[in-house]
PDB file of C-alpha atoms in Angstrom:
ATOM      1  CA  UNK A 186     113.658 155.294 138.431  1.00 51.00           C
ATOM      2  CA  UNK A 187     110.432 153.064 137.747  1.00 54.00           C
ATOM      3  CA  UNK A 188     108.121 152.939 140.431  1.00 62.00           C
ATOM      4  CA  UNK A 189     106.637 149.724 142.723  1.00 63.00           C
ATOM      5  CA  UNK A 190     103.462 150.334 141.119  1.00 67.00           C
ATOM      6  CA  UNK A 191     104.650 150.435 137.408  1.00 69.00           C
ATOM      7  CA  UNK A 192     106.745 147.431 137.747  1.00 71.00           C
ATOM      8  CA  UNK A 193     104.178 145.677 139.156  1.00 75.00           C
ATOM      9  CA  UNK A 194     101.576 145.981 136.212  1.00 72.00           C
ATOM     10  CA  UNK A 195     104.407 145.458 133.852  1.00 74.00           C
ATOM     11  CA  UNK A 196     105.282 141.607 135.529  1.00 75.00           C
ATOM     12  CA  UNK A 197     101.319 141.354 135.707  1.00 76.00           C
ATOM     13  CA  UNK A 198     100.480 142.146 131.765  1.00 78.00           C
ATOM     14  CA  UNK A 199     103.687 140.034 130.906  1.00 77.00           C
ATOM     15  CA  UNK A 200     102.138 137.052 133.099  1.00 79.00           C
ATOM     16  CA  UNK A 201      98.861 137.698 131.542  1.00 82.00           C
ATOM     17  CA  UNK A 202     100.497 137.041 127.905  1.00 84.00           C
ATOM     18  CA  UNK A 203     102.318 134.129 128.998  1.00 84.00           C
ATOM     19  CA  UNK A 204      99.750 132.652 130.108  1.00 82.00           C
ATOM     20  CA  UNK A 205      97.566 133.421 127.376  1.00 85.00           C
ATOM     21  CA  UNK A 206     100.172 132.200 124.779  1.00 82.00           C
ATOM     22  CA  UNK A 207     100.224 128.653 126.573  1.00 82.00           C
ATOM     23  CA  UNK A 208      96.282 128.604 126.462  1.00 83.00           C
ATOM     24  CA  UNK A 209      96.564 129.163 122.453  1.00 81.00           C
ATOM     25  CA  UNK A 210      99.302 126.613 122.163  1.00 77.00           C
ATOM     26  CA  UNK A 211      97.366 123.997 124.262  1.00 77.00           C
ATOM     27  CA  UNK A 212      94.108 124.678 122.185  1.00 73.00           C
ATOM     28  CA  UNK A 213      96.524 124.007 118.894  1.00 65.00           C
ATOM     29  CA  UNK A 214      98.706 120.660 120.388  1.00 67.00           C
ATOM     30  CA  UNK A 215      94.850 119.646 120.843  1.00 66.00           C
ATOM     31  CA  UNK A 216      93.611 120.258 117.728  1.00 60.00           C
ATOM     32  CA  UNK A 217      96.908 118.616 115.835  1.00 59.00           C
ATOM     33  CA  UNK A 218      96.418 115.920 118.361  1.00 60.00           C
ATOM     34  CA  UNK A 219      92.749 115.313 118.588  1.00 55.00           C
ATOM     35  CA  UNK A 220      91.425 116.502 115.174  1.00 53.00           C
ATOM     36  CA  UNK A 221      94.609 115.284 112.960  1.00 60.00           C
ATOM     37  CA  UNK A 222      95.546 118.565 111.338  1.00 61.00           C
ATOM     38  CA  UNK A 223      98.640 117.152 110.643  1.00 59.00           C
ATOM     39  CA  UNK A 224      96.717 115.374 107.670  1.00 64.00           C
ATOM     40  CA  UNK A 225      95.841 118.781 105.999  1.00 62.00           C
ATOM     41  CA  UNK A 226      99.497 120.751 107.044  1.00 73.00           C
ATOM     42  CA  UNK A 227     101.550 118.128 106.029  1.00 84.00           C
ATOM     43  CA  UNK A 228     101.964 115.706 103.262  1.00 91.00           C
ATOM     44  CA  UNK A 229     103.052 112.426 102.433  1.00 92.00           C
ATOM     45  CA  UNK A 230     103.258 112.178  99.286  1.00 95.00           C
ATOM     46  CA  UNK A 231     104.729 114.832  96.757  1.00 95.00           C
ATOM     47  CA  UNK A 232     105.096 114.698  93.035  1.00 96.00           C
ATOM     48  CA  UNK A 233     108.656 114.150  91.406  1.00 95.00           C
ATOM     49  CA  UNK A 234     108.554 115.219  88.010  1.00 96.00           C
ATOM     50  CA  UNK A 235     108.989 112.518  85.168  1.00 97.00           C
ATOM     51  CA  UNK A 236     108.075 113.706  81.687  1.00 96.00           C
ATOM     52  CA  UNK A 237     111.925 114.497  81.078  1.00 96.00           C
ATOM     53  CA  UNK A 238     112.398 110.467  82.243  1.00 97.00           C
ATOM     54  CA  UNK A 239     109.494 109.323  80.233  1.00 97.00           C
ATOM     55  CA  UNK A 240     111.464 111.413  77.586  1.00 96.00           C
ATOM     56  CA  UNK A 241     114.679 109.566  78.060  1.00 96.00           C
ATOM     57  CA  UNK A 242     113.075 105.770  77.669  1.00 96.00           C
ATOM     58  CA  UNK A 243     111.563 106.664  74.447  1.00 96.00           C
ATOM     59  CA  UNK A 244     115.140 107.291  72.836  1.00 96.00           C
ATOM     60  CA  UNK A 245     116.878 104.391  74.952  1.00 95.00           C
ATOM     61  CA  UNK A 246     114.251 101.867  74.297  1.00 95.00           C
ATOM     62  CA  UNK A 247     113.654 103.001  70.719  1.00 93.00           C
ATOM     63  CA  UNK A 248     112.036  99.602  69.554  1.00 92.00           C
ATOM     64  CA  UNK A 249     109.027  99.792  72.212  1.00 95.00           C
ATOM     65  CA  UNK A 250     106.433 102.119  73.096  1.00 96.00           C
ATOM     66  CA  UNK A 251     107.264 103.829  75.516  1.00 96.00           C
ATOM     67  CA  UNK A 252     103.781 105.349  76.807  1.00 95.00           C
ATOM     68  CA  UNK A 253     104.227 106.939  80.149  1.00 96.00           C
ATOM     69  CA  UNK A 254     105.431 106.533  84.179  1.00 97.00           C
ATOM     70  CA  UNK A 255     104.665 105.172  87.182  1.00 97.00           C
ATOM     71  CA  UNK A 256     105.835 105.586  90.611  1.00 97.00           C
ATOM     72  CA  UNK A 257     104.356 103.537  93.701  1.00 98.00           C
ATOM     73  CA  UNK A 258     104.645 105.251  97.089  1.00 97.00           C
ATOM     74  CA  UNK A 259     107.078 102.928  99.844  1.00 96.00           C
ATOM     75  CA  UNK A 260     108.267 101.293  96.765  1.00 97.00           C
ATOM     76  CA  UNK A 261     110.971 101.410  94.100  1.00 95.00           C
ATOM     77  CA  UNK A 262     108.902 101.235  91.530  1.00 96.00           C
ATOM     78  CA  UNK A 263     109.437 103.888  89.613  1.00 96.00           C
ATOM     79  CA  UNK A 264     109.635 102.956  86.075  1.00 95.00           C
ATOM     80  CA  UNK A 265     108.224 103.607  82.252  1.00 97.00           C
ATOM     81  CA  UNK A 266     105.083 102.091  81.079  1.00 96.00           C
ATOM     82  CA  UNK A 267     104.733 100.571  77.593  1.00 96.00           C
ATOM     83  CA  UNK A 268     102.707  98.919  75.493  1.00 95.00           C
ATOM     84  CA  UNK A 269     102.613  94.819  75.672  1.00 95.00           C
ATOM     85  CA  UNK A 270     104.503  93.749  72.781  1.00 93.00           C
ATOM     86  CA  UNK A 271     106.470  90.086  72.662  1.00 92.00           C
ATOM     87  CA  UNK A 272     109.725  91.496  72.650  1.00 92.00           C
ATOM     88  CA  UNK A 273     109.424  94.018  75.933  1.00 91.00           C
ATOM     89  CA  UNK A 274     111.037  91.428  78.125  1.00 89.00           C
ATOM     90  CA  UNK A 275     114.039  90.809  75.662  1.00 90.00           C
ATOM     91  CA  UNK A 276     114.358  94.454  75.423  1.00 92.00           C
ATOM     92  CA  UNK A 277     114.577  95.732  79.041  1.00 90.00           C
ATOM     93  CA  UNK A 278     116.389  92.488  80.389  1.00 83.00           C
ATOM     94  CA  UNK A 279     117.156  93.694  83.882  1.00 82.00           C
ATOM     95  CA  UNK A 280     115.325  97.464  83.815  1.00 91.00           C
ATOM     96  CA  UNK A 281     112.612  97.895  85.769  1.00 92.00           C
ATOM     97  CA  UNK A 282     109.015  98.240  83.632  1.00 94.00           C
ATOM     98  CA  UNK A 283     105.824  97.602  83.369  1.00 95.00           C
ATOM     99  CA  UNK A 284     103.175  97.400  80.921  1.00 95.00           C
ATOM    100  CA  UNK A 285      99.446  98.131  79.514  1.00 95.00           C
ATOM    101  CA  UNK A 286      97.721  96.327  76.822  1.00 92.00           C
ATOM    102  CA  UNK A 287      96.188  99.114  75.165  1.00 88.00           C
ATOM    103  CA  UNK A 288      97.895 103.069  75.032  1.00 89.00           C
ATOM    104  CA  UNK A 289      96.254 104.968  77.606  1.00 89.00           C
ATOM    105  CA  UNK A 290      94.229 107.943  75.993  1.00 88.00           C
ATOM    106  CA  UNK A 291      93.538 111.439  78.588  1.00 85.00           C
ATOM    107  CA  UNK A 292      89.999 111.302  78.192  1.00 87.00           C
ATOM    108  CA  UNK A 293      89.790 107.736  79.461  1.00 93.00           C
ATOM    109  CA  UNK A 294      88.231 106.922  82.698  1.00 94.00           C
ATOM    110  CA  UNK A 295      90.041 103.696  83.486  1.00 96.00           C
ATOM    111  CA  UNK A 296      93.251 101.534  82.864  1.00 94.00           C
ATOM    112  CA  UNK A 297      94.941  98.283  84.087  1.00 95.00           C
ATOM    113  CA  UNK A 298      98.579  98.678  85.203  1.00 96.00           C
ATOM    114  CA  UNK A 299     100.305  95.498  84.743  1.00 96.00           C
ATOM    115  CA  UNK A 300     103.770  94.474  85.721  1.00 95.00           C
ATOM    116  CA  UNK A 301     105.566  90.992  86.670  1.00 93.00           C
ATOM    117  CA  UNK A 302     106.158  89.167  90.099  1.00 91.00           C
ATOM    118  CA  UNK A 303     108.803  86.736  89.785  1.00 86.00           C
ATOM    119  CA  UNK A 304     110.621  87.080  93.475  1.00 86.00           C
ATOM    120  CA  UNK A 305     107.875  88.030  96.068  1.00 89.00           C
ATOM    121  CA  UNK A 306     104.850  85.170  95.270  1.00 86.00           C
ATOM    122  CA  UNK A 307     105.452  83.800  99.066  1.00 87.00           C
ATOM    123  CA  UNK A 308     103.228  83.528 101.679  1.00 87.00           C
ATOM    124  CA  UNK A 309     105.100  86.355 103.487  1.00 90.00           C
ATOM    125  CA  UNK A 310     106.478  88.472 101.038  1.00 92.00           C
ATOM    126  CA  UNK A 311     109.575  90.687 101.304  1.00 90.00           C
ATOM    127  CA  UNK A 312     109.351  94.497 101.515  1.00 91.00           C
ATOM    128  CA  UNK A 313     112.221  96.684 100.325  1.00 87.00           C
ATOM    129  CA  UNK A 314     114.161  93.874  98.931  1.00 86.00           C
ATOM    130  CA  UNK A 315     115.723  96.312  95.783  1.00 86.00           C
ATOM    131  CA  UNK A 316     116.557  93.047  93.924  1.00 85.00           C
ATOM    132  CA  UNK A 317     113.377  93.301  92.518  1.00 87.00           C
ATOM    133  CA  UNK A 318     112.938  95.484  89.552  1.00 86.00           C
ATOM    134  CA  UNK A 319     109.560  94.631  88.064  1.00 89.00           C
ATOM    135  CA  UNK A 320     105.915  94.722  90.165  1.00 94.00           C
ATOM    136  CA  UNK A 321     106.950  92.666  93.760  1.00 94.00           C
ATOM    137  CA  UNK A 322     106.919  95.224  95.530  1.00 96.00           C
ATOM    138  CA  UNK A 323     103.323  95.690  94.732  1.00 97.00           C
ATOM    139  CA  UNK A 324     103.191  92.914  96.895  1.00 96.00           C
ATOM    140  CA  UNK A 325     104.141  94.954 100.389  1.00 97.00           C
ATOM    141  CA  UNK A 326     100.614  96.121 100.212  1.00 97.00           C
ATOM    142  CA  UNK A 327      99.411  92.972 101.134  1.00 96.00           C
ATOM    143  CA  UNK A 328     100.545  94.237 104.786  1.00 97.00           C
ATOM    144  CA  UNK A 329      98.666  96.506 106.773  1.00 97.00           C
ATOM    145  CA  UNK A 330     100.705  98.379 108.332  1.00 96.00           C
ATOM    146  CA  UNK A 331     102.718  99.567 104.619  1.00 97.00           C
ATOM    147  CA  UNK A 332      98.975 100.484 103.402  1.00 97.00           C
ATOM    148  CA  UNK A 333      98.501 102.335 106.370  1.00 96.00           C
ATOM    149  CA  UNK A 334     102.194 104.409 105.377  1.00 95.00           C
ATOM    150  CA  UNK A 335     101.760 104.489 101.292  1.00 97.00           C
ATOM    151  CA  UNK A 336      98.808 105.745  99.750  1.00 97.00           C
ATOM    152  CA  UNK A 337      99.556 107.151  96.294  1.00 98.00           C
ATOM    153  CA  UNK A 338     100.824 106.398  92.957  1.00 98.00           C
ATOM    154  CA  UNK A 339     101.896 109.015  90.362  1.00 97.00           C
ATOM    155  CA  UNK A 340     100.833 108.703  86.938  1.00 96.00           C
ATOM    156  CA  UNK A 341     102.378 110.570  84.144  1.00 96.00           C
ATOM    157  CA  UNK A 342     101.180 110.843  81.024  1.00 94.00           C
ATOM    158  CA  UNK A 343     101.266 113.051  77.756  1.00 91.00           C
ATOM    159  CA  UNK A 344     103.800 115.628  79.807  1.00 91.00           C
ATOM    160  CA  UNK A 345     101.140 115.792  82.642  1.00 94.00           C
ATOM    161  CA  UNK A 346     102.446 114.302  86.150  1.00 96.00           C
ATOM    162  CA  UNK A 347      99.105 113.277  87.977  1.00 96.00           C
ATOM    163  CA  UNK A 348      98.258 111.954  91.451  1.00 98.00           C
ATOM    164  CA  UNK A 349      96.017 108.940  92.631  1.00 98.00           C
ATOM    165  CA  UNK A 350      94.507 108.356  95.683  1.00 98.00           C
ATOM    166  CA  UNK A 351      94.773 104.348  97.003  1.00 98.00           C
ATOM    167  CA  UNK A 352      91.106 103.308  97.755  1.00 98.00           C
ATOM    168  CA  UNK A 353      91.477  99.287  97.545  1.00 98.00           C
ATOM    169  CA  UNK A 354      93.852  96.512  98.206  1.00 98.00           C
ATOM    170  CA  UNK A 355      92.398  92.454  97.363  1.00 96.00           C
ATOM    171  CA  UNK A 356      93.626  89.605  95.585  1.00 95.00           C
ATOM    172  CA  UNK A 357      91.553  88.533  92.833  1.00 92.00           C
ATOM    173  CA  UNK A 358      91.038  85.185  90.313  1.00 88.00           C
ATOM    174  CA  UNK A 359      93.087  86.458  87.550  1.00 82.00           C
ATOM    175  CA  UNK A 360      89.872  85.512  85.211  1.00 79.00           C
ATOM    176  CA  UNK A 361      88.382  88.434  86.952  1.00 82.00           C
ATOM    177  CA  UNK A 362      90.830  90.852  85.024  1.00 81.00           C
ATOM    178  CA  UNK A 363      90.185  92.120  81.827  1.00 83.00           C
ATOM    179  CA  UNK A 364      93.146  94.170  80.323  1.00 82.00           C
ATOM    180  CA  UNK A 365      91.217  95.312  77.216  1.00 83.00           C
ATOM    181  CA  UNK A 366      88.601  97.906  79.126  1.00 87.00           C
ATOM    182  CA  UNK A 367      90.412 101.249  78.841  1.00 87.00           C
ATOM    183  CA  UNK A 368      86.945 103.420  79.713  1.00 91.00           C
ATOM    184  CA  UNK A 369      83.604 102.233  81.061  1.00 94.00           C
ATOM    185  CA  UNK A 370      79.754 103.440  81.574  1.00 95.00           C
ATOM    186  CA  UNK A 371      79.345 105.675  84.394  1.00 95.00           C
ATOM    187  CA  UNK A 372      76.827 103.082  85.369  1.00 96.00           C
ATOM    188  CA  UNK A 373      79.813 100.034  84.970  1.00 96.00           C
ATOM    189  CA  UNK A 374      82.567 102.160  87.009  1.00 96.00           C
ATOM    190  CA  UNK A 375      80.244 102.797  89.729  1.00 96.00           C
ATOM    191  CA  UNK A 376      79.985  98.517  89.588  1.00 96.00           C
ATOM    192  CA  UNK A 377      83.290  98.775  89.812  1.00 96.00           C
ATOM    193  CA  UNK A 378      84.313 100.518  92.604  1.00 97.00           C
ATOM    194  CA  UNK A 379      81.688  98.773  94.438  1.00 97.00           C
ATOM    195  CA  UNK A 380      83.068  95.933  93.597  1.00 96.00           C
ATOM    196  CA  UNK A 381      86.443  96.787  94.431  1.00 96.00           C
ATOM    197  CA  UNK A 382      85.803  98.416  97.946  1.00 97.00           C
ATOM    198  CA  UNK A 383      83.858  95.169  98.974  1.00 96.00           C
ATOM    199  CA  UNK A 384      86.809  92.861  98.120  1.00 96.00           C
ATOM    200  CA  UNK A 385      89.560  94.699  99.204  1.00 97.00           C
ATOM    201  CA  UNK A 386      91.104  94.236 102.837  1.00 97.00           C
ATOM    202  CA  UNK A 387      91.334  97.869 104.242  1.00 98.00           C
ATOM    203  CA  UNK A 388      89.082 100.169 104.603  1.00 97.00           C
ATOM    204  CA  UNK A 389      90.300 103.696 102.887  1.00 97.00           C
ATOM    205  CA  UNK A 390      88.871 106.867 103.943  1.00 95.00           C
ATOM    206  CA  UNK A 391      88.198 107.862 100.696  1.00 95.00           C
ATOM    207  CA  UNK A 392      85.352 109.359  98.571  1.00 95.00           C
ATOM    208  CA  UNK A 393      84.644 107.079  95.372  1.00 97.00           C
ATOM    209  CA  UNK A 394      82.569 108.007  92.547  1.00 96.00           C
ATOM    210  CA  UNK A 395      81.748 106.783  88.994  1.00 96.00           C
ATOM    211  CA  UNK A 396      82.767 110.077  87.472  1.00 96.00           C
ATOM    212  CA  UNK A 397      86.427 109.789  88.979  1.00 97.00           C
ATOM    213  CA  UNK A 398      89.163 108.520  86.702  1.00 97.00           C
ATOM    214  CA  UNK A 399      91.015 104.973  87.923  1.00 97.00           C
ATOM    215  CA  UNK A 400      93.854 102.998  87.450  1.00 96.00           C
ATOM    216  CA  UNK A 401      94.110  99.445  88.681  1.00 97.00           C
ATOM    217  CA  UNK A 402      97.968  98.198  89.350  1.00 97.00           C
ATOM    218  CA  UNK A 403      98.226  94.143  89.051  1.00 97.00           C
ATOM    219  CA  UNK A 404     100.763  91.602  89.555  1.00 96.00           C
ATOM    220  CA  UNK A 405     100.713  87.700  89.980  1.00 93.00           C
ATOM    221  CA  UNK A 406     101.205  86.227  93.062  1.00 92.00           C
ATOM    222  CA  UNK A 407     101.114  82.401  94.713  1.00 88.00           C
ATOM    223  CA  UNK A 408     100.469  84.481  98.428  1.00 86.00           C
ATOM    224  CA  UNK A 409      97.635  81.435  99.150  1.00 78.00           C
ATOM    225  CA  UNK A 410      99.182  78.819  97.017  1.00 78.00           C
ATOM    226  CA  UNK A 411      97.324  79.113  94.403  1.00 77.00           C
ATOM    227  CA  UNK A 412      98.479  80.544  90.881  1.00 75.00           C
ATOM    228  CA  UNK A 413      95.651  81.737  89.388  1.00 79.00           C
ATOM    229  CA  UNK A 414      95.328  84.671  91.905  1.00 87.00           C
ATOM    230  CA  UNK A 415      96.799  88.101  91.280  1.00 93.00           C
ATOM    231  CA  UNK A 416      97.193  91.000  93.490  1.00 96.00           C
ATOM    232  CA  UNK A 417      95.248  94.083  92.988  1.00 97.00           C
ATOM    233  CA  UNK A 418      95.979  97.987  93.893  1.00 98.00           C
ATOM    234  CA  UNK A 419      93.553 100.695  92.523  1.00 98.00           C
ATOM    235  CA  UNK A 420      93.353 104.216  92.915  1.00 98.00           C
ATOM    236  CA  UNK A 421      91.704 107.476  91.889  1.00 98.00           C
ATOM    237  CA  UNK A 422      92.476 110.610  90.648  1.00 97.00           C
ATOM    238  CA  UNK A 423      93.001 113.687  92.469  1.00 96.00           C
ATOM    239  CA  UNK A 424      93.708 117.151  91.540  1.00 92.00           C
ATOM    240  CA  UNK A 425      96.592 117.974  93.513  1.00 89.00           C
ATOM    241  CA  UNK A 426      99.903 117.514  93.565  1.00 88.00           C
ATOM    242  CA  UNK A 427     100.527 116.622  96.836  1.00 93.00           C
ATOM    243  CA  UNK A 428      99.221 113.279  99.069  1.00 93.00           C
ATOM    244  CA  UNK A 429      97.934 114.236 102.552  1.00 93.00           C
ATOM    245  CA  UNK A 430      97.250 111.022 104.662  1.00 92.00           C
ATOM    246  CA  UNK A 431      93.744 109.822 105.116  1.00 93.00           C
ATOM    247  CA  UNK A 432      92.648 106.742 107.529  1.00 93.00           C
ATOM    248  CA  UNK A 433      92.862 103.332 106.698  1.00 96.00           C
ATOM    249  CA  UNK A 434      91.558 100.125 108.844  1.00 96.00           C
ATOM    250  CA  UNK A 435      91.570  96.684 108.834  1.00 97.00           C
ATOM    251  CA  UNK A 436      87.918  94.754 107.259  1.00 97.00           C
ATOM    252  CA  UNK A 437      86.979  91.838 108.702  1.00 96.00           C
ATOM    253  CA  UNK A 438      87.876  89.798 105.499  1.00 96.00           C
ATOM    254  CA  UNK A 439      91.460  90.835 106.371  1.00 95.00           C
ATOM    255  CA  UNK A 440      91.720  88.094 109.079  1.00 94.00           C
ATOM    256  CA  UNK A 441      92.214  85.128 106.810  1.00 93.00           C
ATOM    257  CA  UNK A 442      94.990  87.191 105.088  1.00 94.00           C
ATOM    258  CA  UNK A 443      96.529  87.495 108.619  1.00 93.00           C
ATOM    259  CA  UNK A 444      96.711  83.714 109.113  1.00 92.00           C
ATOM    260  CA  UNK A 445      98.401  83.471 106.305  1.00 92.00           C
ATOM    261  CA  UNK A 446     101.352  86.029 107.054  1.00 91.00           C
ATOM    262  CA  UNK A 447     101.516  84.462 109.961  1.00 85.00           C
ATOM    263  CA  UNK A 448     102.964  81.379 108.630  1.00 74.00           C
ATOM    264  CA  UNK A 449     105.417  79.852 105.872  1.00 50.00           C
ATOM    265  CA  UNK A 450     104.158  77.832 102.962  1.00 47.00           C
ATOM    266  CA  UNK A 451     107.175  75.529 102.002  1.00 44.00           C
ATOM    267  CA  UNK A 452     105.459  75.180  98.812  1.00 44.00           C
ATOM    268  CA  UNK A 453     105.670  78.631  97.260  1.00 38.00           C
ATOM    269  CA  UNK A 454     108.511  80.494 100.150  1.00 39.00           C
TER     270      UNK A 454
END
C-alpha cells in the first residue's frame, strides 16, 4: 500500500507539471497573440497548380496564343493569359481571359496584366458578383478591408507556377500605362516602385527592390466618373509557394477614395 508521504510528492510533482504546462501555453497564446506567429505558421495563400490548364486552353483556343495563367486571391479570376490579337474577344465570347501585349519572356523583370471591366466601373463596386468573367473583380481591391484579406496572385508561366506578393493598390490616368515595357533598368524599376508605393492607397508591409521581378494587373474603371482612369494592382515575386499574411494600412490619400464608396454616382452606378 503507498504511503502518506509518497502520495503526497506524487500530487505535488503532478501539480508542479500542470502548472508548468499552463506557464508554457500562456507564454505561446502570447506570442501567437502579441507577436503574430500566426503569419509565419499559417498561410493564406497556397499554389493550385495550372500548367495542365494552361495546357488545355492552348488546344481549345487553338487560333490564339495562349501564353500562360493567372489567378487573383478573393477573386474568380482564374483564367489563361494571351497575347492581344483583334480576334481574342470573338474567340472567348463568354470565357473568362485576359491579356498582354507582348509574350512574357522568364528572364524579364516586368509585365502589364491587362484584362476588361465592363460590369463593376461604379462608384461602389460589387465584390463576388460571379457574373463577371473578365478583370471586375480586380476592382474589390479598391476596398480596404478585401486588400487587407487577399494579397497574392499566381503567375504561371513556361510549366513554372510562381507566387507574387501585393505591394500597391491606386488608380492611375490610363496615359500613365505603357503596355509595351516588358523589362526595365534596375535604375527605372526602382522609379517604379517608388512610384507605385507613393500612389497607391495602402500601405503593404512589404520589402521592394529594383532587382525583384513585377507584374502590374490593370483594368478600366469610371470609380470617380471619369473614363480615362484605370485601376492598378502590382506585385512582386517571391520564392515560395505559399502566401503568409503581412500588414496592410490605410495612407492618408485613401480618404478621398472613402468619400467616394461612401456614396452613389447615378452617372456611372
Amino acid at each position: 500500500m503507498m504511503g502518506k508521504g509518497i502520495r503526497s510528492k506524487m500530487i505535488k510533482n503532478l501539480l508542479i507539471m500542470i502548472l508548468i504546462s499552463l506557464f508554457i501555453l500562456l507564454i505561446l497564446f502570447y506570442l501567437f497573440r502579441k507577436m503574430n506567429l500566426r503569419r509565419v505558421l499559417f498561410p493564406i495563400y497556397k499554389i493550385e497548380e495550372r500548367t495542365s490548364s494552361v495546357t488545355k486552353a492552348k488546344k481549345k483556343y487553338s487560333n490564339e496564343k495562349v501564353v500562360g495563367w493567372i489567378r487573383v486571391q478573393g477573386t474568380n479570376i482564374d483564367y489563361p493569359i494571351i497575347e492581344y490579337s483583334d480576334t481574342m474577344m470573338e474567340t472567348f465570347k463568354s470565357d473568362g481571359y485576359v491579356w498582354v501585349n507582348v509574350s512574357p519572356k522568364d528572364d524579364e523583370n516586368f509585365l502589364t496584366i491587362l484584362g476588361h471591366n465592363v460590369r463593376n466601373v461604379s462608384s461602389q463596386p460589387l465584390v463576388g458578383d460571379e457574373r463577371m468573367n473578365q478583370f471586375e473583380q480586380l476592382m474589390s481591391f479598391i476596398y480596404y478591408d478585401f486588400s487587407k484579406e487577399n494579397k497574392y496572385v499566381q503567375y504561371t508561366l513556361n510549366g513554372k507556377n510562381d507566387l507574387y506578393q501585393i505591394f500597391s493598390v491606386s488608380l492611375i490616368d490610363k496615359d500613365d500605362v505603357d503596355t509595351s515595357i516588358t523589362s526595365y533598368t534596375k535604375k527605372d524599376l526602382k522609379k517604379y516602385i517608388e512610384k507605385s508605393q507613393k500612389s497607391s492607397y495602402f500601405e503593404f508591409d512589404v520589402d521592394v527592390s529594383e532587382s525583384d521581378k513585377i507584374i502590374s494587373l490593370i483594368t478600366c474603371t469610371r470609380f470617380n466618373g471619369r473614363s480615362d482612369m484605370q485601376l492598378r494592382v502590382d506585385a512582386k515575386l517571391i520564392e515560395k509557394n505559399k502566401g503568409y499574411d503581412y500588414d496592410v494600412t490605410e495612407k492618408s490619400n485613401y480618404k478621398e477614395i472613402k468619400e467616394i464608396l461612401k456614396g452613389v454616382d447615378d452617372d456611372y452606378a
